[in-house]
mmCIF file of C-alpha atoms in Angstrom:
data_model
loop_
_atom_site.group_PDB
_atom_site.id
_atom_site.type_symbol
_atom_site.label_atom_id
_atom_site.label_comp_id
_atom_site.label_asym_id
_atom_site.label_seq_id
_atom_site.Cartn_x
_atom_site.Cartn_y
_atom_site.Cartn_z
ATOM 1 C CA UNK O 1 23.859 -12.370 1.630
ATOM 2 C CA UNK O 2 21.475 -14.598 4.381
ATOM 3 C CA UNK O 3 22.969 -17.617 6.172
ATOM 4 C CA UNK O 4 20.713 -20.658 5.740
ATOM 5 C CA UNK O 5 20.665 -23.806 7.110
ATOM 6 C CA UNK O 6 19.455 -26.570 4.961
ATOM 7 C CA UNK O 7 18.154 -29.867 6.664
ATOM 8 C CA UNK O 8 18.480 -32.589 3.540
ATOM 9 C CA UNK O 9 19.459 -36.317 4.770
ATOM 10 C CA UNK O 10 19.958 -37.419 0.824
ATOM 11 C CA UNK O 11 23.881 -36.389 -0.275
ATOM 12 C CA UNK O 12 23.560 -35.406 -3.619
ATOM 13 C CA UNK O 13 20.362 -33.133 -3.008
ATOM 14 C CA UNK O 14 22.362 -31.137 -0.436
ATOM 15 C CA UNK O 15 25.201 -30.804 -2.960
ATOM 16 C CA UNK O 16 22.691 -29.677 -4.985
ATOM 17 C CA UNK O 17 20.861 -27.178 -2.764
ATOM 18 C CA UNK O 18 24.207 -25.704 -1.109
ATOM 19 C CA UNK O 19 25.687 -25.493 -5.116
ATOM 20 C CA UNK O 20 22.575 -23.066 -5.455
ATOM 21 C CA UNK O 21 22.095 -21.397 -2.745
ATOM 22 C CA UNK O 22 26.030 -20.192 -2.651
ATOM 23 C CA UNK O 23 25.851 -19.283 -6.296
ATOM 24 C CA UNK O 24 23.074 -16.926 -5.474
ATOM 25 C CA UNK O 25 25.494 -15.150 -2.477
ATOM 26 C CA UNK O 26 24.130 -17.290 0.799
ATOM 27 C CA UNK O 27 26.553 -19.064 2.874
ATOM 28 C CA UNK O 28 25.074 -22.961 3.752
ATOM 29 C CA UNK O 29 24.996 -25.257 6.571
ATOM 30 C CA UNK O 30 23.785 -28.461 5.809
ATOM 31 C CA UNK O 31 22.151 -30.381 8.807
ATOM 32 C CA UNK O 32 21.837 -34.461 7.532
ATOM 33 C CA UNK O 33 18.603 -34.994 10.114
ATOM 34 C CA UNK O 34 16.175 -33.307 12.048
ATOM 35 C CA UNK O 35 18.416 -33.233 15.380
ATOM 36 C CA UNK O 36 21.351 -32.096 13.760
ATOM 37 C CA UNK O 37 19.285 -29.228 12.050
ATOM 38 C CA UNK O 38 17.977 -28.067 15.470
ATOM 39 C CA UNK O 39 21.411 -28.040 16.928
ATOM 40 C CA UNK O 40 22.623 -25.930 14.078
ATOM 41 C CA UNK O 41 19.753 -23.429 14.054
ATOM 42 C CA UNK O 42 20.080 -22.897 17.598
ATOM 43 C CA UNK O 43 23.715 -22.385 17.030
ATOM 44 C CA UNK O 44 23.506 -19.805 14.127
ATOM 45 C CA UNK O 45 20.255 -18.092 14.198
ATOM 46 C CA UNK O 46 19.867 -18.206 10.360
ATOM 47 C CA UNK O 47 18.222 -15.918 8.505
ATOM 48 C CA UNK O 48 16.083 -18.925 6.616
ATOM 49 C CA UNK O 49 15.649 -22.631 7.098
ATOM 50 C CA UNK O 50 15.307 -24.956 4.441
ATOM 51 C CA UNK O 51 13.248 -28.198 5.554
ATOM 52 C CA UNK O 52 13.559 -31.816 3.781
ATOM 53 C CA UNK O 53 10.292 -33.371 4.897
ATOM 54 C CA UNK O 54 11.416 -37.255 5.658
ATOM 55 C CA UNK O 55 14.271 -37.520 7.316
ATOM 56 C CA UNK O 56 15.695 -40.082 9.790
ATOM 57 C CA UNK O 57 14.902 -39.444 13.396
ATOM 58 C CA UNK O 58 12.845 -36.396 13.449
ATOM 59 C CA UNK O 59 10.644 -35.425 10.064
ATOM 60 C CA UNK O 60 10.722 -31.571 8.682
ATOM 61 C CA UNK O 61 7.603 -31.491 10.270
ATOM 62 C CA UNK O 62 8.705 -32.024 13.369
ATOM 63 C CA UNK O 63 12.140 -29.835 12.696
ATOM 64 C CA UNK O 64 9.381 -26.790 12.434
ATOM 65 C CA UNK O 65 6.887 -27.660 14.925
ATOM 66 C CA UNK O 66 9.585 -27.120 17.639
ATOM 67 C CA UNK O 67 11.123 -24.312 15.611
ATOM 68 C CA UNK O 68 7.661 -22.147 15.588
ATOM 69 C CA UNK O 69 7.348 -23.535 19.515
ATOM 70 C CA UNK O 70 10.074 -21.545 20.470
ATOM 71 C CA UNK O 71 10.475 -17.973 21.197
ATOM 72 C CA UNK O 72 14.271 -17.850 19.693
ATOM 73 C CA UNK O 73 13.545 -19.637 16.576
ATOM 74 C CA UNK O 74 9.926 -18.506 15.714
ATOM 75 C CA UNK O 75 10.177 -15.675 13.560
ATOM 76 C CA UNK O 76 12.793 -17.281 11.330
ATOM 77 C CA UNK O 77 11.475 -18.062 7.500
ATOM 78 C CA UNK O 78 11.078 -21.334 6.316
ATOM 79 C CA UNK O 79 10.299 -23.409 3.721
ATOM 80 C CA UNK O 80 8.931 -27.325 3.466
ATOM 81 C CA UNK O 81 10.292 -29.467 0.745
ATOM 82 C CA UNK O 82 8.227 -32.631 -0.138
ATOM 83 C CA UNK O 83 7.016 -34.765 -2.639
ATOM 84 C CA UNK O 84 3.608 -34.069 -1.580
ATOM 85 C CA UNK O 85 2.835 -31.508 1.400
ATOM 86 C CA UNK O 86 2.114 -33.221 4.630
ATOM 87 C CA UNK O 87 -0.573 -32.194 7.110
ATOM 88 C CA UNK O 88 0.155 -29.529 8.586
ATOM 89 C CA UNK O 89 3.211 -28.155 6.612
ATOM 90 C CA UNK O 90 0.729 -25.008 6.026
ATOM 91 C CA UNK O 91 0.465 -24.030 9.477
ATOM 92 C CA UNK O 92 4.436 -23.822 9.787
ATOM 93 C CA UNK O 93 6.071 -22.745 7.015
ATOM 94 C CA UNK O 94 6.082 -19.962 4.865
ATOM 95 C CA UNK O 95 6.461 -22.043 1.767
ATOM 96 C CA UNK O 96 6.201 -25.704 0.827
ATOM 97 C CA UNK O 97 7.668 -26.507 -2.533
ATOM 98 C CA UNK O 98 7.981 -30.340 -4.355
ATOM 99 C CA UNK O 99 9.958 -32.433 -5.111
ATOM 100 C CA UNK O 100 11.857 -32.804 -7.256
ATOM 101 C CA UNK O 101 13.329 -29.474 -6.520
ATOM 102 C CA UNK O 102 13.679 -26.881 -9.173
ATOM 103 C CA UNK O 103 16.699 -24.520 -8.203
ATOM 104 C CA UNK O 104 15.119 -21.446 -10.044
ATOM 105 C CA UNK O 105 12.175 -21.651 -7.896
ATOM 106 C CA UNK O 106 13.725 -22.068 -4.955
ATOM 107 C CA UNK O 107 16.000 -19.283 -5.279
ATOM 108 C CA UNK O 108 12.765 -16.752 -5.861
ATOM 109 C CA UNK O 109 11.224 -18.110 -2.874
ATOM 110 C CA UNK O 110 14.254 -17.786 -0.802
ATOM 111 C CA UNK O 111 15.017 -13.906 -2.321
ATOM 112 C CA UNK O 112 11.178 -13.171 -1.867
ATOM 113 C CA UNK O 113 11.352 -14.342 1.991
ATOM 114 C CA UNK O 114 14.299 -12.795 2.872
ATOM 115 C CA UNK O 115 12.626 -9.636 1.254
ATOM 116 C CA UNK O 116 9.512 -9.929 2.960
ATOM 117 C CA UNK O 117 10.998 -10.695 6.271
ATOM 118 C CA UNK O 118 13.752 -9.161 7.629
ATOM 119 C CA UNK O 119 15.407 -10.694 11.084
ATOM 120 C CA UNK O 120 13.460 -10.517 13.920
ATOM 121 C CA UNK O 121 10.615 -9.048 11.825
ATOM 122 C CA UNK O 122 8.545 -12.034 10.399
ATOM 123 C CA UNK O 123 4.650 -11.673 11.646
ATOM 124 C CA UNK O 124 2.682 -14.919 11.968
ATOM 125 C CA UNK O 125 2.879 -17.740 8.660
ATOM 126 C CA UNK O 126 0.288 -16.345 6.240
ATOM 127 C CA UNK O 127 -0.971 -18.620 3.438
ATOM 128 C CA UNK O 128 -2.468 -17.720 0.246
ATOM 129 C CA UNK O 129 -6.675 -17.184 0.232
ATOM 130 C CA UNK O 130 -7.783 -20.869 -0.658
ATOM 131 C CA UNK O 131 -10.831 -19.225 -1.577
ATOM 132 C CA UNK O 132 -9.526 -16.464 -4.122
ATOM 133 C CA UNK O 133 -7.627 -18.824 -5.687
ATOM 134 C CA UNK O 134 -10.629 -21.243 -6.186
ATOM 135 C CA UNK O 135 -12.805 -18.589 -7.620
ATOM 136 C CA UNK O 136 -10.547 -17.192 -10.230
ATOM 137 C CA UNK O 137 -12.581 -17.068 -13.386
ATOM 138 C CA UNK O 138 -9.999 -18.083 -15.732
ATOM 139 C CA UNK O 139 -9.686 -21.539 -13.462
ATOM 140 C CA UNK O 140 -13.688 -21.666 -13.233
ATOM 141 C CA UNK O 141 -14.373 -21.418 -16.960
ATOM 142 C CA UNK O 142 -11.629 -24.134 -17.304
ATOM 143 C CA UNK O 143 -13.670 -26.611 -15.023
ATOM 144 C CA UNK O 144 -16.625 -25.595 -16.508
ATOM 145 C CA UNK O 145 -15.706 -26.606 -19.803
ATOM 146 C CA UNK O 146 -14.972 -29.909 -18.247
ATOM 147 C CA UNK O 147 -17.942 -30.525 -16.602
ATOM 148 C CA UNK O 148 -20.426 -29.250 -20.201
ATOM 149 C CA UNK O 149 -18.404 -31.996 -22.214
ATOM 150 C CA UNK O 150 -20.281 -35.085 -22.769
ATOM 151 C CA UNK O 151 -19.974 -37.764 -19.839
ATOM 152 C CA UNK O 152 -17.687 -40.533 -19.978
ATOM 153 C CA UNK O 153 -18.770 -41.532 -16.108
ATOM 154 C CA UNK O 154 -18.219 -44.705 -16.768
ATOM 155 C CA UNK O 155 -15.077 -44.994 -18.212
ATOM 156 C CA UNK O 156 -13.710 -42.663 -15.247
ATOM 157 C CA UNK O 157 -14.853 -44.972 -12.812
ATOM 158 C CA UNK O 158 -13.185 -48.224 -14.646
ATOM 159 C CA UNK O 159 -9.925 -45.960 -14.431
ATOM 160 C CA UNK O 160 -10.685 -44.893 -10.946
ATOM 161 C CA UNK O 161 -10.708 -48.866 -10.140
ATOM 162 C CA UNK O 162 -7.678 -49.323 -12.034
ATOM 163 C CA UNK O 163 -5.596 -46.162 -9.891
ATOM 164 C CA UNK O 164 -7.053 -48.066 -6.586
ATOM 165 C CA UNK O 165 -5.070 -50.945 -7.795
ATOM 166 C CA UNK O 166 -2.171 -49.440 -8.630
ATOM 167 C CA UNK O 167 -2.327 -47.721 -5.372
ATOM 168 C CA UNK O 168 -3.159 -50.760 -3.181
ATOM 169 C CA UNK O 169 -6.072 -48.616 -1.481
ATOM 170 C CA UNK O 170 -9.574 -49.361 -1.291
ATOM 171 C CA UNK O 171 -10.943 -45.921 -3.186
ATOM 172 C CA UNK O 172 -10.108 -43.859 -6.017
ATOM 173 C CA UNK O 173 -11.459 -40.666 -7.674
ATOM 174 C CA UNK O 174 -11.493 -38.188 -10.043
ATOM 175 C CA UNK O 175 -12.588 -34.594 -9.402
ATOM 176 C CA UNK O 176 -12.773 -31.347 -11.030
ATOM 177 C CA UNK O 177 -12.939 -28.665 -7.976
ATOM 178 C CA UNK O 178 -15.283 -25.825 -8.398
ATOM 179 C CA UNK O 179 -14.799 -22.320 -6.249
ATOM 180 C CA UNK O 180 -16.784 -23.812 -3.597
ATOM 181 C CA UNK O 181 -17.536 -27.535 -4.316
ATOM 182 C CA UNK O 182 -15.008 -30.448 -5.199
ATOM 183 C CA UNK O 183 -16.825 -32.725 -7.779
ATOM 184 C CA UNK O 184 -16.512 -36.195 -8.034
ATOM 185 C CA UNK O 185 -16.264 -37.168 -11.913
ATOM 186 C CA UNK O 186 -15.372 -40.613 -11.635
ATOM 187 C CA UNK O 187 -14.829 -42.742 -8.409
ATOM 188 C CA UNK O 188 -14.327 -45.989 -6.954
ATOM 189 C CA UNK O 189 -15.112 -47.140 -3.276
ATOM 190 C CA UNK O 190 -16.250 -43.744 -1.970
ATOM 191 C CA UNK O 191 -18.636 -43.818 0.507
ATOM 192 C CA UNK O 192 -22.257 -43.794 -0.771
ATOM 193 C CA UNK O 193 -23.407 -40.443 0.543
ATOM 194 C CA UNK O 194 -20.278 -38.957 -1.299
ATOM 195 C CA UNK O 195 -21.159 -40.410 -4.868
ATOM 196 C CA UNK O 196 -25.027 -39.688 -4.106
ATOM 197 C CA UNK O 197 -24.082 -36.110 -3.326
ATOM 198 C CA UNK O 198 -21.700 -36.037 -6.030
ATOM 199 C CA UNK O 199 -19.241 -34.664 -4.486
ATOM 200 C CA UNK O 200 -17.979 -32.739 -0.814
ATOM 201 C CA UNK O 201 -18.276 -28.832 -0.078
ATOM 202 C CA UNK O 202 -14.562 -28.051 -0.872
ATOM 203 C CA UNK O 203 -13.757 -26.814 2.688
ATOM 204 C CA UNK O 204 -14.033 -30.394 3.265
ATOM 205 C CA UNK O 205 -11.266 -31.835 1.277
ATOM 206 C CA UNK O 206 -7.500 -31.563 0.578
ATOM 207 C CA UNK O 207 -8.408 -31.050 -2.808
ATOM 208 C CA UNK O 208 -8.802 -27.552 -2.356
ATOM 209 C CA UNK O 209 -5.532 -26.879 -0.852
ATOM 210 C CA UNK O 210 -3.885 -29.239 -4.318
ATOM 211 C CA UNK O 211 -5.751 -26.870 -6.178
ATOM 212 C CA UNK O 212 -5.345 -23.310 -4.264
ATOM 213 C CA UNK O 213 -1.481 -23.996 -4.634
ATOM 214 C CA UNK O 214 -1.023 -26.328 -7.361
ATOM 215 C CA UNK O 215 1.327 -28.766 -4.849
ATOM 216 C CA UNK O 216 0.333 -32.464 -4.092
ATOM 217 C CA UNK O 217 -0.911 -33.332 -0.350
ATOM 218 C CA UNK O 218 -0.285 -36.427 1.638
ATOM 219 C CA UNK O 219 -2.121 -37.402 4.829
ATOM 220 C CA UNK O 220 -0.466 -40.129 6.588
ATOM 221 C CA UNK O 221 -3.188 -40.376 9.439
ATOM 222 C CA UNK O 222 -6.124 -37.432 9.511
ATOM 223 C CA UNK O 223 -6.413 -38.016 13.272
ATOM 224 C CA UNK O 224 -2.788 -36.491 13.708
ATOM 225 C CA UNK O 225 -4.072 -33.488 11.566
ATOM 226 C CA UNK O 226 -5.570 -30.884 13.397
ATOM 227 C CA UNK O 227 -6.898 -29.545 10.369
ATOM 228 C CA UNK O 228 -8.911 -32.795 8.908
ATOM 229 C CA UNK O 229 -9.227 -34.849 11.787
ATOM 230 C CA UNK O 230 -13.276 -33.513 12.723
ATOM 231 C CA UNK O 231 -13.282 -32.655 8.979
ATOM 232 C CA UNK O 232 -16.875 -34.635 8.197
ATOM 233 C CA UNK O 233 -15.208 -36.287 4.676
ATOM 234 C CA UNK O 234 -12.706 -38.278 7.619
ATOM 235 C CA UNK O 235 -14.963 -38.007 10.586
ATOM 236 C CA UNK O 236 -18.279 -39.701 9.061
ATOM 237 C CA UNK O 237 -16.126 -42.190 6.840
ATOM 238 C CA UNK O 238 -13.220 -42.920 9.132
ATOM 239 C CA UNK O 239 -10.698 -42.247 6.406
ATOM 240 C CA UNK O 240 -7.231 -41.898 7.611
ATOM 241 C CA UNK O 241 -4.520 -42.111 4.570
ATOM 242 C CA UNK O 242 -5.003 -39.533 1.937
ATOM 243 C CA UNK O 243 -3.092 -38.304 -1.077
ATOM 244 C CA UNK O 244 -3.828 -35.916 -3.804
ATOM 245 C CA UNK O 245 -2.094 -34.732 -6.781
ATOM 246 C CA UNK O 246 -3.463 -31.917 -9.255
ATOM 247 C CA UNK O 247 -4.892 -32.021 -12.567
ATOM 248 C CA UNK O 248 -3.925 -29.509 -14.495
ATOM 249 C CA UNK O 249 -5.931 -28.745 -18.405
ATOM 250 C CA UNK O 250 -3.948 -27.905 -21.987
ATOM 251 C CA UNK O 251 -4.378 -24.185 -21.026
ATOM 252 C CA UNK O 252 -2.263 -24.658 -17.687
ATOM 253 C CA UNK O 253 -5.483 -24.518 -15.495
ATOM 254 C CA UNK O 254 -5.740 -26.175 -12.112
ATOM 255 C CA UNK O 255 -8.925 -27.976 -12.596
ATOM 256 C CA UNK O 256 -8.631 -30.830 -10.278
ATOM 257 C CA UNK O 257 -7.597 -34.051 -8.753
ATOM 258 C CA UNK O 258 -6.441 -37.336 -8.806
ATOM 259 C CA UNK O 259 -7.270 -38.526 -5.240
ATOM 260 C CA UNK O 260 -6.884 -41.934 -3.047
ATOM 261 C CA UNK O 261 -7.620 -42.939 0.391
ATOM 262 C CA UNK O 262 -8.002 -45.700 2.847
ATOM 263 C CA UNK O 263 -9.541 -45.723 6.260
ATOM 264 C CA UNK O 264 -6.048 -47.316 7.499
ATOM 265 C CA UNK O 265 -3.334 -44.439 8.517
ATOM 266 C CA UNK O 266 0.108 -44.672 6.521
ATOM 267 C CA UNK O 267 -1.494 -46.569 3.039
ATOM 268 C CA UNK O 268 -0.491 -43.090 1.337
ATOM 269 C CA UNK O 269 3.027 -42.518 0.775
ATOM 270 C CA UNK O 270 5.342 -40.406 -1.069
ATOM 271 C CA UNK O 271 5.099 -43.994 -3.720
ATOM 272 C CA UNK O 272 1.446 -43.437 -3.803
ATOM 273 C CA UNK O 273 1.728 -39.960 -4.959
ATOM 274 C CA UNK O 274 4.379 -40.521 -7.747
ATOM 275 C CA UNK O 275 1.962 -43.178 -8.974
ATOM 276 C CA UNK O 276 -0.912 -40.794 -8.989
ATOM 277 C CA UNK O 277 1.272 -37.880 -10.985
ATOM 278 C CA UNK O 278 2.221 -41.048 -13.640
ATOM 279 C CA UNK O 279 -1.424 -41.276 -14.063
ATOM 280 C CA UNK O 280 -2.330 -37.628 -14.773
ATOM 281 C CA UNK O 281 -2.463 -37.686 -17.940
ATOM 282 C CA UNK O 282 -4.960 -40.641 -19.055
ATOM 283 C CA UNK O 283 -7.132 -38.927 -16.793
ATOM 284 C CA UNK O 284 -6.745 -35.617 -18.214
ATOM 285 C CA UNK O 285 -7.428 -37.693 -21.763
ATOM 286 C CA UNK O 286 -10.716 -39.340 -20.279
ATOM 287 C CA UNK O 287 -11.866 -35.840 -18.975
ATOM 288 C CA UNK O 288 -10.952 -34.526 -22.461
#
């Protein structure tokens, strides 16, 4: 049995979470903000914390930031819940999971952290190899079988128009995201060096992260990102909102992304990305 502190400001999802959590032997404190979770971390050295992402006050983000910053709290586990992963959640947690929250997952990545890491053992947050994940064949066949079928550019570019719309941002696209490069299949508003290129190197791009670990991503403002904000696909264009969702083929494959950005910070939202999963599958159809 672990004590865990959950920080969830929305009622019924910390019914929810502390219903599951003490069904599977853990004893709960809830913690309705950020402040309130940092007061009862500090309190009860937990064996796990359990992070809602937006929450009034201080953000999850935030909550782990000053967690990981101090020498008391640092090696405790903990996990990021989000509808789509912001920038930086990576660096901080051990696991990010989305939203909506599916208790049988979250109770095998609670079980396998408390497993991993006993107290006052957890080493520095390690995150799965972008790159091994990228260049696993099955996944590359997938996009390959993609990219052989006959083109239908343009009618991927008339529905990346239509997602900028929906979106209220300025570009759209459509990529399937090779072990090393992320392909642009149908776009709208990207810069012109992007669609000459036909796509970015994939260390350049979020997409490689949605499709390493299959979870959305959602970039506020890059220049608050330590990780994007000299990345050249913000740098050289001066985007600043991002969001990302995966694409995933018949077979279960992740073979890319639906992807929208603006070059003002806080366009993307956690609205932007549920629009852009309710738009996975014409895309998947056009790709088809």
């Amino acid at each position: 049995m672990a004590s865990i502190v959950i920080a969830e400001d929305d009622r019924d999802i910390a019914e929810l979470l502390t219903t599951v959590m003490t069904s599977a032997g853990h004893t709960v404190r809830i913690a309705a903000d950020g402040a309130s979770a940092l007061e009862a971390i500090g309190s009860t050295a937990p064996d796990l914390v359990i992070l809602d992402h937006h929450m009034p006050g201080m953000s999850g983000l935030e909550v782990a930031d000053r967690l990981r910053a101090d020498q008391a709290t640092a090696s405790i586990p903990m996990i990021m819940m989000s509808a789509a992963t912001p920038a930086g959640a990576r660096q901080l947690c051990d696991v990010t999971i989305s939203k909506p929250v599916r208790p049988k997952h979250l109770i095998e990545a609670v079980n396998e952290l408390l497993a991993a890491y006993p107290a006052g053992q957890h080493p520095p947050v390690a995150h799965p190899d972008a790159a091994a994940h990228l260049a696993d064949v099955p996944r590359l066949l997938a996009v390959s079988d993609f990219l052989t079928r006959p083109a239908r550019a343009a009618g991927l570019d008339a529905f990346a128009e239509r997602l900028a719309r929906l979106t209220g941002t300025p570009t759209a696209a459509v990529t399937l995201v090779l072990n090393d490069t992320v392909v642009v299949a149908g776009s709208y508003g990207l810069p012109t060096w992007v669609r000459e290129a036909g796509g970015v190197p994939a260390e350049w791009s979020p997409d490689s992260i949605v499709v390493a670990e299959d979870v959305p991503v959602l970039i506020g403002d890059s220049e608050e990102s330590e990780e994007y904000a000299s990345s050249p696909l913000f740098a050289v264009s001066g985007i600043r909102s991002y969001a990302s969702v995966p694409l995933h083929s018949p077979e279960g494959h992740i073979v890319g992304t639906l992807c929208v950005m603006d070059k003002n910070p806080g366009t993307c939202t956690e609205d932007t990305v549920q629009t852009l999963h309710s738009q996975r599958a014409p895309a998947l159809e056009l790709l088809s």
